[in-house]
Amino acid sequence: MVSSSDSEDDRLRGARRVPPNAPPVPKKTYIIKNSTMQKRKMQCSRWMRNKWFIAGMSALILLIILAIVLGVTLGKKSPPVHVEPVHLMWWQNATIYRCYVTSYADSDGDGLGDFKGLQERLPYLKDLGIDVLWLSPIQYTNTVTGTDVTDIKSVKVEYGQLQDFRELVISAKLLGIKVIMDIILNHSGSAHTWFKESQSSTPSFKDYYIWSKGKTGSDGKPLPPNNWVSMYNGSAWQWSDLRQEYYLRQFWKNEPDLNYRQPQIIQEMKNAANFWLDKGVNGFHVRDAAFLYEDAQLTDESQLGNTQDYASFSHNFTRDLPESYQAINDIFASIMMPRLGEERILLVEANERVMSDERWSQTYQSMTTNVLYKLNSTFDGLQLKALVNQSLEAFNKTRSWPTWTLGDETRSRIYSKFNQLAIGLQMIQIFLPGSSSIYYGEELQFTNNAAIKYGETVDTAAQEAGPINYSLISRDPFRTPMKWNSSRHAGFTSAENPWLPVNNNDPTVDNLKSRSNSLWNTIKDMIVIKKTSLALTNGTIDFPIVDTDIFSFTRVHAWNNTGFLIVWNVGSQRKTLSFYNTTYISNDMTVIRKIKTEGSRT
C-alpha cells in the first residue's frame, strides 16, 4: 500500500517501481480513465517499463505495441531478428460467416430464405469484411431444416435450383468471397434410394448401411444388438419391418448411418464432393466426422452413469475411431488439390479426443473448435486461459489450423447463454491465432426467440416432443429470420408469415450499421485491424496477466517488431493493472479501441 501522505511523484515511484534516480514522472500518465473510443497515446517516462491502466469492468481494451523488444526469446537488450512473414493460405487469414440459408433472405415471397435472396445480400457481407461464406446444409432433404439427405447431388427445393446456387457462388467470387458448404457424410435420409434398396436387400445396396438381426428377448421379440444410444437418447438401433433387422442411426430415426466398411460408400462420397467442387465451392465442412465408423463387433459401451442418456456412456466404440478420419482422408485427399492455383479448404470438427492424438492430422487443413462456447455462462480469466491454451497446444500438436466458432444452428445463441460476456468472446476469437467465424446474427447481438409457440414450431424433434416439452429441445429459437430493416417481418420476406416468427427483441442491420459505436461497426473495425497486421495473422501469443478478473494476451510478430495487447476485464469491478514485468511490451502504446459497445454491461 502507498501512504496517502506521500507526494504524487513518490506514490508513482513506489507503486510503479521507478528507479530512484529517474527524472520526475509526467503528470499526464498512461492511465486510461474514460471510455472514449478515440485513439489516445499512453504517455510514459522512458525509465518506466511498467505499463499501467485501469480496466473498466466487463470492458475489453485493444492496444498496439509500438516498439517491442522481444524479451521472451531474445532478452530485452538483444537486437531484433528479421523474420520473413510466413505465407498464409487464403483461409488462414479469413473471417468466416456461417449462414443458415432458410433464415437469411427470401426472394420469392414463400417465407423461406433462398439462394437468390442470399445473393442479393452479398454486398452486406462484403461491407462487414467477410472472406468466406459458410453455408448450412443445402443438399436435398425431405424437410427444409433436416439433414436427412435424399439426393447428395441436388439442392433443397425451397432454396432454388442448382443454377441459382451456381449464380450465388459466381456472385460471391466477384466480390472476393469464397463459398464453402456443409457436407453430410455420416448418414443419408431414410427416403434415399440407397436406403430403400438396402432395406429391400437389393444385392448391390444391401451393405450400404449397418444392419443387425439383434438379440431375441425372453418373449421371443427382437431386441437391439447392444446398448448403444443415439445422440438424442434412446437406442441407436431402429427396427425395419421390411428387412426384419435393426439399422444403426446415431442421430434421428430417419437418418440411417452409412456403412463405411463398404468401399462403394467412399466412392459415392468422393463423387459427390467432386460434383460440388465443379459447381464452384472452395471447400467443405464435414459434419459429424467423428461418427463415420463404429466398432465392427458391436461391443457394448461402458456405462459411466446410472441413467440411459447419451452422456452416461463412454462412446469408445461409436465415435472418434481412427478409421473415421482415415475415411475422410480417402475421400478428399486427391480431390482437394488446387485447380488453376486456387487453394481449397476442408474443415473438420475437432473435439478433445481428436485433438489429443497426432494421428488425426491428415488431409483436413483446419479444424473447427467451439471450446469458447463450452465455457459456463459465467467464467473467469483463468478458466478462459486454460481452455485457450489447451486448444492451441492441441492444434500445434496436430499441425492443423484453428477455426474458432461460437454459435451455430444447433445450440443456443451466445447472447442468450453468455449475455454481454459474449461481446468479449467475439472479440478475442478474432485476435486469437487462427481463423474466426460469425454465426449469422451474432454481429447484431441476436438472442433466442423464446416466444415461439408450439403451433409455430418447425423443428420436427420439438414437434414430436409435444406441447409441454417442445421448448426443451427445439432449435427454432436460434434459427429465427435475419432482421434487415424496420419494415414488415424486418425485411426478411414479403410473405404473409415467415417460416419462423421474427424475434422482436433483436435489432436490425440498418439500426446497428448507422451507429458508430455499435457491435456491428466494432466487429467490422476489428476485422480490418486483423487483416492488416502481421502480428495478428502470423504472430506468437503470450498471456502476460491472467487472473480471475483479467484475461490478457499479446500477439507479437518479430519481422516488424510490432504487436498487440488485448486486455479483457471479465469481472464486475474496475481494476488497475501493471505490465511492469512484461519486458517485451513497449513503454509507448496507442489505444486502438476500448470496446464497450452499446448495451454492454456497465
Coordinates of C-alpha atoms in Angstrom, one line a residue:
M1 CA 0.0 0.0 0.0
V2 CA 1.1 3.6 -0.7
S3 CA 0.5 6.1 2.0
S4 CA -1.8 9.0 1.2
S5 CA 0.7 11.4 2.7
D6 CA 3.3 10.6 0.1
S7 CA 3.9 13.1 -2.7
E8 CA 2.4 12.4 -6.1
D9 CA 5.9 11.5 -7.5
D10 CA 6.7 9.3 -4.5
R11 CA 3.4 7.4 -4.9
L12 CA 4.2 6.8 -8.5
R13 CA 7.7 5.7 -7.8
G14 CA 6.6 3.3 -5.0
A15 CA 3.7 1.8 -6.8
R16 CA 5.3 1.6 -10.2
R17 CA 8.8 0.7 -9.2
V18 CA 10.5 3.6 -10.9
P19 CA 14.3 3.7 -10.5
P20 CA 15.2 6.0 -7.6
N21 CA 17.4 8.3 -9.9
A22 CA 14.7 8.6 -12.5
P23 CA 13.5 12.1 -13.6
P24 CA 10.1 13.3 -12.4
V25 CA 7.2 11.4 -13.7
P26 CA 4.9 13.3 -16.2
K27 CA 1.7 14.2 -14.6
K28 CA -0.3 13.0 -17.5
T29 CA 0.3 9.3 -17.3
Y30 CA -0.7 6.2 -19.2
I31 CA -3.8 5.6 -17.1
I32 CA -7.0 5.1 -19.2
K33 CA -9.7 6.8 -17.2
N34 CA -12.6 7.1 -19.6
S35 CA -14.5 5.1 -22.2
T36 CA -13.5 7.1 -25.2
M37 CA -13.3 5.1 -28.5
Q38 CA -10.8 7.6 -30.0
K39 CA -7.1 6.7 -30.3
R40 CA -5.1 8.1 -27.4
K41 CA -1.4 7.8 -26.5
M42 CA -0.3 6.3 -23.2
Q43 CA 2.4 8.7 -22.3
C44 CA 5.2 7.1 -20.3
S45 CA 8.6 8.1 -18.9
R46 CA 11.4 6.4 -20.8
W47 CA 12.5 4.9 -17.5
M48 CA 9.3 3.1 -17.0
R49 CA 9.0 -0.4 -18.2
N50 CA 5.8 -0.9 -16.3
K51 CA 2.6 -0.2 -18.1
W52 CA -0.4 0.8 -16.0
F53 CA -4.0 1.4 -16.9
I54 CA -7.4 1.0 -15.4
A55 CA -9.6 -1.8 -16.9
G56 CA -13.2 -1.0 -16.7
M57 CA -15.5 -3.8 -15.6
S58 CA -16.6 -6.1 -18.4
A59 CA -14.6 -4.0 -20.9
L60 CA -12.1 -5.2 -23.5
I61 CA -9.2 -3.0 -24.5
L62 CA -7.0 -3.3 -27.6
L63 CA -3.6 -1.6 -27.6
I64 CA -0.9 -1.6 -30.2
I65 CA 2.6 -2.1 -29.0
L66 CA 4.8 0.3 -31.0
A67 CA 8.4 -0.7 -30.2
I68 CA 8.5 -4.2 -29.0
V69 CA 11.7 -5.7 -27.5
L70 CA 11.3 -9.5 -27.8
G71 CA 12.3 -10.3 -24.3
V72 CA 10.6 -13.7 -24.2
T73 CA 13.1 -15.2 -26.7
L74 CA 15.9 -12.7 -27.1
G75 CA 16.1 -10.7 -23.9
K76 CA 15.3 -7.0 -23.7
K77 CA 18.8 -5.9 -25.0
S78 CA 19.0 -8.3 -27.9
P79 CA 18.8 -6.8 -31.4
P80 CA 15.6 -7.6 -33.3
V81 CA 15.7 -10.6 -35.6
H82 CA 14.5 -10.2 -39.1
V83 CA 11.9 -12.9 -39.7
E84 CA 10.2 -13.2 -43.1
P85 CA 6.4 -13.5 -42.8
V86 CA 5.1 -17.0 -43.4
H87 CA 2.9 -17.3 -46.5
L88 CA -0.7 -18.0 -45.4
M89 CA -3.4 -19.7 -47.4
W90 CA -6.5 -17.6 -48.1
W91 CA -8.4 -19.4 -45.4
Q92 CA -5.8 -18.8 -42.7
N93 CA -6.5 -15.1 -42.6
A94 CA -10.2 -15.4 -43.2
T95 CA -13.3 -14.2 -41.4
I96 CA -15.9 -16.8 -42.0
Y97 CA -19.7 -16.1 -42.0
R98 CA -21.9 -19.1 -41.1
C99 CA -25.2 -18.7 -42.9
Y100 CA -28.4 -20.6 -42.1
V101 CA -29.9 -20.2 -45.6
T102 CA -33.5 -20.8 -44.6
S103 CA -33.4 -17.7 -42.3
Y104 CA -31.3 -15.3 -44.3
A105 CA -33.3 -13.6 -47.1
D106 CA -36.4 -14.7 -49.0
S107 CA -36.5 -13.6 -52.7
D108 CA -39.7 -15.2 -53.8
G109 CA -42.2 -14.5 -51.0
D110 CA -42.7 -18.0 -49.8
G111 CA -41.5 -17.2 -46.3
L112 CA -38.2 -19.2 -46.6
G113 CA -34.7 -18.0 -47.3
D114 CA -33.2 -19.0 -50.6
F115 CA -30.2 -18.7 -52.8
K116 CA -31.4 -15.6 -54.7
G117 CA -32.2 -13.8 -51.5
L118 CA -28.7 -14.6 -50.1
Q119 CA -27.2 -13.5 -53.4
E120 CA -28.9 -10.1 -53.1
R121 CA -27.4 -9.7 -49.6
L122 CA -23.8 -10.5 -50.5
P123 CA -22.8 -6.8 -50.5
Y124 CA -23.7 -6.7 -46.8
L125 CA -21.2 -9.5 -46.1
K126 CA -18.6 -7.7 -48.2
D127 CA -19.2 -4.5 -46.2
L128 CA -18.7 -6.3 -42.9
G129 CA -15.4 -7.7 -44.1
I130 CA -16.4 -11.4 -44.7
D131 CA -14.0 -13.5 -46.7
V132 CA -15.7 -16.9 -46.6
L133 CA -19.4 -17.7 -46.8
W134 CA -20.1 -21.0 -45.0
L135 CA -23.5 -22.5 -45.9
S136 CA -25.6 -24.6 -43.7
P137 CA -26.7 -28.0 -45.3
I138 CA -28.1 -27.3 -48.8
Q139 CA -28.3 -30.9 -50.1
Y140 CA -31.8 -32.1 -50.9
T141 CA -33.7 -33.4 -47.9
N142 CA -37.3 -34.2 -47.0
T143 CA -37.6 -31.2 -44.7
V144 CA -36.1 -27.8 -45.1
T145 CA -34.5 -28.0 -41.7
G146 CA -33.3 -31.6 -41.9
T147 CA -30.0 -33.3 -42.6
D148 CA -31.8 -36.4 -43.9
V149 CA -30.2 -36.1 -47.3
T150 CA -32.1 -37.9 -50.1
D151 CA -30.1 -36.7 -53.0
I152 CA -26.4 -35.8 -52.5
K153 CA -26.2 -34.0 -55.8
S154 CA -29.3 -31.8 -55.6
V155 CA -30.2 -28.8 -53.5
K156 CA -33.2 -28.3 -51.2
V157 CA -36.1 -27.2 -53.5
E158 CA -37.0 -24.4 -51.1
Y159 CA -33.6 -22.8 -51.8
G160 CA -34.0 -22.8 -55.6
Q161 CA -32.3 -24.7 -58.4
L162 CA -28.7 -25.8 -59.0
Q163 CA -28.4 -22.9 -61.4
D164 CA -29.4 -20.5 -58.6
F165 CA -26.7 -22.0 -56.4
R166 CA -24.2 -21.6 -59.2
E167 CA -25.1 -17.9 -59.7
L168 CA -24.7 -17.4 -55.9
V169 CA -21.2 -18.8 -56.0
I170 CA -20.2 -16.7 -59.0
S171 CA -21.6 -13.5 -57.5
A172 CA -19.8 -14.2 -54.2
K173 CA -16.5 -14.7 -56.0
L174 CA -16.9 -11.5 -57.9
L175 CA -17.0 -9.8 -54.5
G176 CA -13.9 -11.7 -53.3
I177 CA -15.9 -14.0 -51.1
K178 CA -15.2 -17.8 -51.1
V179 CA -18.0 -20.3 -50.6
I180 CA -17.8 -23.5 -48.6
M181 CA -20.6 -25.8 -47.7
D182 CA -21.6 -28.4 -45.1
I183 CA -21.3 -31.9 -46.5
I184 CA -23.0 -34.7 -44.6
L185 CA -21.1 -38.0 -44.7
N186 CA -22.3 -39.9 -41.7
H187 CA -25.8 -40.8 -42.9
S188 CA -28.4 -40.4 -45.5
G189 CA -32.2 -39.9 -45.2
S190 CA -34.4 -42.9 -44.9
A191 CA -36.1 -41.8 -48.1
H192 CA -32.9 -42.0 -50.1
T193 CA -32.9 -44.6 -52.9
W194 CA -29.9 -46.2 -51.3
F195 CA -31.7 -47.0 -48.1
K196 CA -34.9 -48.2 -49.8
E197 CA -32.8 -50.6 -51.9
S198 CA -30.8 -51.7 -48.8
Q199 CA -33.9 -52.2 -46.8
S200 CA -35.2 -54.5 -49.6
S201 CA -31.9 -56.4 -49.5
T202 CA -31.1 -55.5 -53.1
P203 CA -27.6 -57.1 -53.5
S204 CA -25.7 -54.0 -54.7
F205 CA -27.1 -51.9 -51.9
K206 CA -27.5 -54.5 -49.2
D207 CA -24.5 -53.4 -47.2
Y208 CA -24.7 -49.6 -47.7
Y209 CA -26.0 -49.3 -44.1
I210 CA -25.2 -51.0 -40.8
W211 CA -27.7 -53.8 -40.2
S212 CA -28.0 -56.3 -37.3
K213 CA -30.5 -59.0 -36.5
G214 CA -30.2 -58.0 -32.9
K215 CA -31.0 -60.3 -30.0
T216 CA -34.1 -62.3 -29.1
G217 CA -35.9 -61.4 -25.8
S218 CA -37.4 -63.9 -23.4
D219 CA -40.8 -63.2 -25.1
G220 CA -39.3 -64.1 -28.5
K221 CA -39.4 -60.5 -29.7
P222 CA -36.3 -58.8 -31.2
L223 CA -34.0 -56.6 -29.1
P224 CA -31.3 -54.2 -30.1
P225 CA -27.9 -55.9 -30.5
N226 CA -26.2 -53.8 -27.8
N227 CA -26.5 -50.8 -25.5
W228 CA -25.6 -48.0 -27.9
V229 CA -27.7 -44.9 -27.6
S230 CA -28.3 -42.1 -30.1
M231 CA -27.2 -38.5 -29.7
Y232 CA -30.8 -37.7 -28.7
N233 CA -31.1 -40.5 -26.2
G234 CA -32.9 -43.8 -26.6
S235 CA -31.5 -46.8 -28.5
A236 CA -29.3 -46.1 -31.6
W237 CA -31.0 -49.0 -33.3
Q238 CA -34.2 -48.8 -35.3
W239 CA -36.2 -51.8 -36.3
S240 CA -37.1 -52.3 -40.0
D241 CA -40.3 -54.4 -40.5
L242 CA -39.4 -54.8 -44.2
R243 CA -36.0 -56.2 -43.7
Q244 CA -36.7 -57.7 -40.2
E245 CA -33.4 -56.3 -38.9
Y246 CA -32.2 -53.3 -37.0
Y247 CA -30.3 -50.4 -38.6
L248 CA -28.0 -48.1 -36.8
R249 CA -28.9 -44.4 -36.6
Q250 CA -26.8 -42.4 -34.2
F251 CA -29.0 -39.4 -34.7
W252 CA -32.6 -39.4 -35.8
K253 CA -34.6 -42.5 -36.9
N254 CA -34.9 -41.0 -40.4
E255 CA -31.1 -40.7 -40.7
P256 CA -29.6 -44.2 -41.0
D257 CA -25.8 -44.4 -40.7
L258 CA -23.9 -45.3 -43.8
N259 CA -21.5 -48.3 -43.7
Y260 CA -18.0 -47.0 -44.5
R261 CA -16.7 -50.6 -44.5
Q262 CA -18.5 -50.8 -47.8
P263 CA -15.9 -49.4 -50.3
Q264 CA -18.6 -48.1 -52.6
I265 CA -19.6 -45.6 -50.0
I266 CA -16.2 -44.0 -50.2
Q267 CA -16.5 -43.7 -53.9
E268 CA -20.1 -42.3 -53.7
M269 CA -18.9 -39.5 -51.4
K270 CA -15.9 -38.8 -53.5
N271 CA -18.2 -38.4 -56.5
A272 CA -20.4 -36.1 -54.5
A273 CA -17.6 -33.9 -53.3
N274 CA -16.3 -33.6 -56.9
F275 CA -19.7 -32.6 -58.0
W276 CA -19.9 -29.7 -55.7
L277 CA -16.4 -28.6 -56.4
D278 CA -17.3 -28.5 -60.1
K279 CA -20.2 -26.2 -59.1
G280 CA -17.6 -23.7 -57.7
V281 CA -17.4 -24.2 -54.0
N282 CA -14.0 -23.6 -52.4
G283 CA -14.2 -26.4 -49.8
F284 CA -16.3 -28.2 -47.3
H285 CA -17.1 -28.5 -43.6
V286 CA -17.5 -32.2 -42.7
R287 CA -20.4 -32.6 -40.3
D288 CA -20.4 -35.3 -37.7
A289 CA -17.0 -36.6 -38.8
A290 CA -16.5 -38.5 -35.5
F291 CA -19.3 -40.9 -36.3
L292 CA -18.3 -42.4 -39.6
Y293 CA -17.1 -45.7 -38.2
E294 CA -18.3 -47.9 -35.3
D295 CA -16.8 -51.0 -33.7
A296 CA -17.4 -53.9 -36.2
Q297 CA -18.1 -56.3 -33.3
L298 CA -20.8 -54.0 -31.9
T299 CA -19.2 -54.1 -28.5
D300 CA -21.3 -52.6 -25.6
E301 CA -20.2 -49.2 -24.4
S302 CA -19.1 -48.8 -20.8
Q303 CA -21.8 -47.2 -18.7
L304 CA -20.5 -44.2 -16.7
G305 CA -23.7 -43.1 -15.0
N306 CA -26.9 -44.5 -13.7
T307 CA -29.2 -43.2 -16.5
Q308 CA -29.6 -44.3 -20.1
D309 CA -29.0 -41.0 -21.7
Y310 CA -26.1 -40.3 -24.1
A311 CA -23.8 -38.6 -21.5
S312 CA -23.9 -41.8 -19.4
F313 CA -21.9 -43.9 -21.8
S314 CA -18.2 -43.8 -22.8
H315 CA -18.7 -43.9 -26.7
N316 CA -15.3 -45.6 -27.2
F317 CA -16.9 -47.9 -29.8
T318 CA -19.2 -45.4 -31.6
R319 CA -17.2 -42.2 -32.2
D320 CA -13.7 -41.0 -32.9
L321 CA -12.4 -44.3 -34.2
P322 CA -9.2 -43.7 -36.3
E323 CA -10.9 -45.2 -39.3
S324 CA -13.4 -42.3 -39.4
Y325 CA -10.6 -39.8 -40.1
Q326 CA -8.9 -42.2 -42.5
A327 CA -12.1 -42.3 -44.4
I328 CA -12.1 -38.5 -44.7
N329 CA -8.6 -38.7 -46.0
D330 CA -9.6 -41.4 -48.5
I331 CA -12.5 -39.3 -49.8
F332 CA -10.8 -35.9 -50.0
A333 CA -7.0 -36.4 -50.4
S334 CA -6.9 -36.3 -54.2
I335 CA -9.9 -34.0 -55.0
M336 CA -8.8 -31.2 -52.6
M337 CA -5.7 -30.4 -54.7
P338 CA -5.8 -26.9 -56.1
R339 CA -7.2 -26.3 -59.5
L340 CA -5.8 -23.4 -61.5
G341 CA -3.9 -22.2 -58.5
E342 CA -7.0 -21.9 -56.3
E343 CA -6.5 -23.5 -52.9
R344 CA -9.3 -25.4 -51.2
I345 CA -10.2 -25.8 -47.6
L346 CA -11.5 -28.8 -45.7
L347 CA -12.9 -28.1 -42.2
V348 CA -13.4 -30.9 -39.7
E349 CA -15.0 -30.6 -36.3
A350 CA -12.4 -31.0 -33.5
N351 CA -13.0 -32.4 -30.1
E352 CA -10.9 -33.3 -27.1
R353 CA -10.2 -36.9 -28.1
V354 CA -9.3 -35.9 -31.7
M355 CA -7.0 -33.1 -30.7
S356 CA -5.1 -35.2 -28.2
D357 CA -3.6 -37.6 -30.9
E358 CA -1.3 -36.6 -33.7
R359 CA -2.8 -39.4 -35.9
W360 CA -5.8 -37.2 -36.6
S361 CA -3.9 -34.7 -38.7
Q362 CA -4.2 -35.7 -42.3
T363 CA -6.0 -34.1 -45.2
Y364 CA -8.1 -31.5 -43.4
Q365 CA -6.2 -28.3 -43.2
S366 CA -8.3 -26.7 -40.5
M367 CA -10.3 -27.9 -37.5
T368 CA -13.3 -26.1 -36.1
T369 CA -13.4 -25.7 -32.3
N370 CA -16.2 -24.5 -30.2
V371 CA -14.3 -24.6 -26.9
L372 CA -15.2 -21.0 -26.2
Y373 CA -18.8 -21.9 -26.3
K374 CA -18.2 -24.7 -23.8
L375 CA -17.4 -22.2 -21.1
N376 CA -20.1 -21.8 -18.4
S377 CA -22.4 -18.8 -18.8
T378 CA -20.2 -17.0 -16.2
F379 CA -16.5 -17.7 -16.2
D380 CA -13.2 -16.2 -15.1
G381 CA -10.0 -15.3 -16.8
L382 CA -8.2 -18.4 -15.5
Q383 CA -10.8 -20.7 -16.9
L384 CA -10.7 -18.9 -20.3
K385 CA -6.9 -19.1 -20.5
A386 CA -6.9 -22.8 -19.6
L387 CA -9.3 -23.5 -22.5
V388 CA -7.5 -21.4 -25.0
N389 CA -4.1 -22.8 -24.0
Q390 CA -5.3 -26.4 -24.2
S391 CA -6.8 -25.8 -27.6
L392 CA -3.7 -24.0 -29.0
E393 CA -1.4 -26.8 -27.8
A394 CA -3.6 -29.4 -29.4
F395 CA -3.7 -27.6 -32.7
N396 CA 0.0 -27.3 -32.6
K397 CA 0.4 -31.0 -31.9
T398 CA -1.9 -32.0 -34.8
R399 CA -0.4 -29.4 -37.1
S400 CA -3.8 -28.1 -38.1
W401 CA -5.1 -24.6 -38.3
P402 CA -7.8 -23.5 -35.8
T403 CA -11.1 -22.1 -36.8
W404 CA -12.9 -20.6 -33.8
T405 CA -16.6 -20.9 -33.7
L406 CA -19.2 -19.8 -31.1
G407 CA -22.8 -20.3 -32.2
D408 CA -24.5 -22.4 -34.9
E409 CA -27.9 -23.6 -35.8
T410 CA -27.8 -26.5 -33.2
R411 CA -27.2 -24.6 -30.0
S412 CA -28.4 -21.6 -28.0
R413 CA -27.5 -18.1 -29.2
I414 CA -24.4 -16.8 -27.5
Y415 CA -26.1 -13.7 -26.3
S416 CA -28.7 -15.8 -24.5
K417 CA -26.1 -18.0 -22.9
F418 CA -23.4 -15.5 -22.0
N419 CA -25.3 -12.2 -22.1
Q420 CA -22.9 -9.3 -22.6
L421 CA -19.8 -11.5 -21.9
A422 CA -20.5 -12.7 -25.5
I423 CA -19.1 -9.4 -26.8
G424 CA -15.7 -10.2 -25.3
L425 CA -15.8 -13.7 -26.7
Q426 CA -16.5 -12.4 -30.1
M427 CA -13.6 -10.0 -29.9
I428 CA -11.0 -12.4 -28.6
Q429 CA -11.8 -15.1 -31.2
I430 CA -10.9 -12.5 -33.9
F431 CA -7.5 -11.9 -32.3
L432 CA -6.6 -15.5 -31.3
P433 CA -4.3 -17.4 -33.7
G434 CA -6.3 -18.9 -36.5
S435 CA -9.5 -18.0 -38.3
S436 CA -12.6 -16.7 -36.8
S437 CA -16.3 -17.2 -37.6
I438 CA -19.6 -15.5 -37.1
Y439 CA -22.9 -17.3 -37.0
Y440 CA -25.5 -15.1 -38.8
G441 CA -27.0 -12.6 -36.3
E442 CA -24.1 -12.6 -33.9
E443 CA -22.9 -9.4 -35.4
L444 CA -26.3 -7.9 -34.3
Q445 CA -26.4 -9.5 -30.8
F446 CA -29.2 -11.9 -31.8
T447 CA -30.8 -13.8 -28.9
N448 CA -33.0 -16.9 -28.7
N449 CA -36.6 -16.2 -29.6
A450 CA -38.3 -17.8 -26.5
A451 CA -41.7 -16.5 -27.7
I452 CA -42.1 -19.2 -30.4
K453 CA -45.3 -21.1 -29.6
Y454 CA -45.8 -24.8 -30.1
G455 CA -48.1 -24.1 -33.1
E456 CA -45.3 -22.1 -34.7
T457 CA -42.7 -24.8 -34.1
V458 CA -41.0 -26.2 -37.2
D459 CA -38.3 -28.4 -35.7
T460 CA -39.6 -31.9 -36.2
A461 CA -37.9 -33.2 -33.0
A462 CA -39.7 -30.5 -31.0
Q463 CA -43.0 -31.2 -32.7
E464 CA -42.7 -34.9 -31.7
A465 CA -41.9 -33.8 -28.1
G466 CA -45.4 -32.3 -27.8
P467 CA -46.8 -29.0 -26.5
I468 CA -45.4 -29.4 -23.0
N469 CA -41.8 -30.4 -23.7
Y470 CA -41.2 -28.9 -27.1
S471 CA -39.4 -25.8 -25.8
L472 CA -36.8 -28.0 -24.0
I473 CA -35.4 -29.4 -27.2
S474 CA -36.5 -27.0 -30.0
R475 CA -33.7 -25.5 -32.1
D476 CA -36.1 -23.0 -33.7
P477 CA -35.3 -20.2 -31.2
F478 CA -31.8 -19.8 -32.5
R479 CA -32.7 -20.1 -36.2
T480 CA -35.1 -17.1 -36.5
P481 CA -35.1 -14.8 -39.6
M482 CA -32.4 -12.2 -40.2
K483 CA -33.6 -8.7 -39.4
W484 CA -32.6 -6.2 -42.1
N485 CA -34.8 -3.1 -41.5
S486 CA -37.8 -1.8 -39.8
S487 CA -40.3 -2.9 -42.5
R488 CA -42.8 -5.8 -42.0
H489 CA -41.0 -9.0 -41.0
A490 CA -37.8 -7.0 -40.7
G491 CA -37.3 -7.1 -44.5
F492 CA -36.7 -10.9 -44.5
T493 CA -39.8 -11.8 -46.6
S494 CA -42.8 -10.3 -48.3
A495 CA -44.9 -13.4 -47.3
E496 CA -47.8 -13.2 -45.0
N497 CA -45.8 -15.2 -42.5
P498 CA -42.2 -16.1 -42.4
W499 CA -41.2 -19.7 -41.7
L500 CA -40.4 -18.8 -38.1
P501 CA -41.5 -15.7 -36.2
V502 CA -39.1 -12.8 -36.3
N503 CA -37.6 -12.0 -32.9
N504 CA -38.9 -8.6 -32.0
N505 CA -36.3 -8.2 -29.3
D506 CA -33.4 -8.3 -31.7
P507 CA -32.0 -5.1 -33.5
T508 CA -31.9 -4.7 -37.3
V509 CA -29.0 -4.3 -39.7
D510 CA -30.0 -0.8 -40.6
N511 CA -30.2 0.3 -37.0
L512 CA -26.8 -1.0 -35.9
K513 CA -24.9 0.0 -39.1
S514 CA -26.0 3.6 -38.6
R515 CA -24.4 3.9 -35.1
S516 CA -20.6 4.1 -35.0
N517 CA -20.2 2.5 -31.6
S518 CA -22.5 -0.4 -32.3
L519 CA -21.3 -4.0 -32.1
W520 CA -21.6 -4.3 -35.9
N521 CA -19.2 -1.5 -36.6
T522 CA -16.8 -2.7 -33.9
I523 CA -16.6 -6.1 -35.5
K524 CA -16.1 -4.5 -38.9
D525 CA -13.2 -2.4 -37.5
M526 CA -11.6 -5.3 -35.7
I527 CA -11.7 -7.4 -38.9
V528 CA -9.8 -4.7 -40.7
I529 CA -7.2 -4.5 -38.0
K530 CA -6.6 -8.2 -38.1
K531 CA -6.3 -8.4 -41.9
T532 CA -3.7 -5.6 -41.9
S533 CA -1.5 -6.9 -39.1
L534 CA 1.3 -9.5 -39.4
A535 CA 1.2 -9.8 -35.6
L536 CA -2.4 -10.9 -35.6
T537 CA -2.2 -13.2 -38.6
N538 CA 1.3 -14.6 -38.1
G539 CA 2.4 -13.7 -34.6
T540 CA 3.0 -15.6 -31.4
I541 CA 0.7 -15.4 -28.4
D542 CA 1.5 -14.9 -24.7
F543 CA -0.6 -14.2 -21.6
P544 CA 1.1 -11.5 -19.5
I545 CA -1.6 -11.1 -16.9
V546 CA -4.4 -13.6 -16.2
D547 CA -6.4 -13.9 -13.0
T548 CA -10.0 -14.5 -12.1
D549 CA -10.9 -11.0 -13.3
I550 CA -8.5 -10.3 -16.1
F551 CA -7.7 -12.1 -19.3
S552 CA -4.9 -10.5 -21.4
F553 CA -2.8 -11.7 -24.2
T554 CA -0.3 -10.4 -26.7
R555 CA 0.2 -11.1 -30.4
V556 CA 3.7 -10.3 -31.5
H557 CA 5.5 -10.6 -34.8
A558 CA 9.3 -10.5 -34.9
W559 CA 9.5 -9.4 -38.5
N560 CA 8.4 -5.8 -38.0
N561 CA 8.7 -5.6 -34.1
T562 CA 5.1 -4.6 -33.6
G563 CA 2.2 -6.3 -31.9
F564 CA -1.0 -6.0 -29.9
L565 CA -2.0 -6.2 -26.3
I566 CA -5.6 -7.3 -25.7
V567 CA -7.0 -6.9 -22.2
W568 CA -10.4 -8.0 -21.0
N569 CA -11.9 -7.4 -17.6
V570 CA -14.3 -10.3 -17.2
G571 CA -15.0 -9.3 -13.6
S572 CA -17.6 -6.9 -12.1
Q573 CA -15.2 -4.3 -10.7
R574 CA -12.8 -1.7 -12.2
K575 CA -9.2 -2.9 -11.8
T576 CA -5.8 -1.2 -12.1
L577 CA -3.2 -3.2 -13.9
S578 CA 0.6 -3.0 -14.3
F579 CA 2.6 -4.8 -17.0
Y580 CA 5.9 -3.9 -15.3
N581 CA 7.3 -7.4 -15.5
T582 CA 6.4 -7.9 -19.2
T583 CA 9.6 -6.5 -20.7
Y584 CA 8.5 -7.1 -24.4
I585 CA 5.6 -4.7 -24.0
S586 CA 6.6 -1.2 -25.1
N587 CA 6.6 1.9 -22.9
D588 CA 4.6 3.7 -25.6
M589 CA 1.3 2.3 -26.6
T590 CA -1.7 3.6 -28.6
V591 CA -5.1 2.6 -27.5
I592 CA -6.7 1.3 -30.7
R593 CA -10.1 0.6 -29.2
K594 CA -11.8 0.4 -25.8
I595 CA -14.7 -1.9 -26.6
K596 CA -17.7 -1.2 -24.5
T597 CA -20.4 -1.2 -27.1
E598 CA -24.0 -0.1 -26.8
G599 CA -25.9 -2.4 -24.5
S600 CA -22.9 -3.9 -22.8
R601 CA -22.8 -4.3 -19.1
T602 CA -21.7 -1.2 -17.0

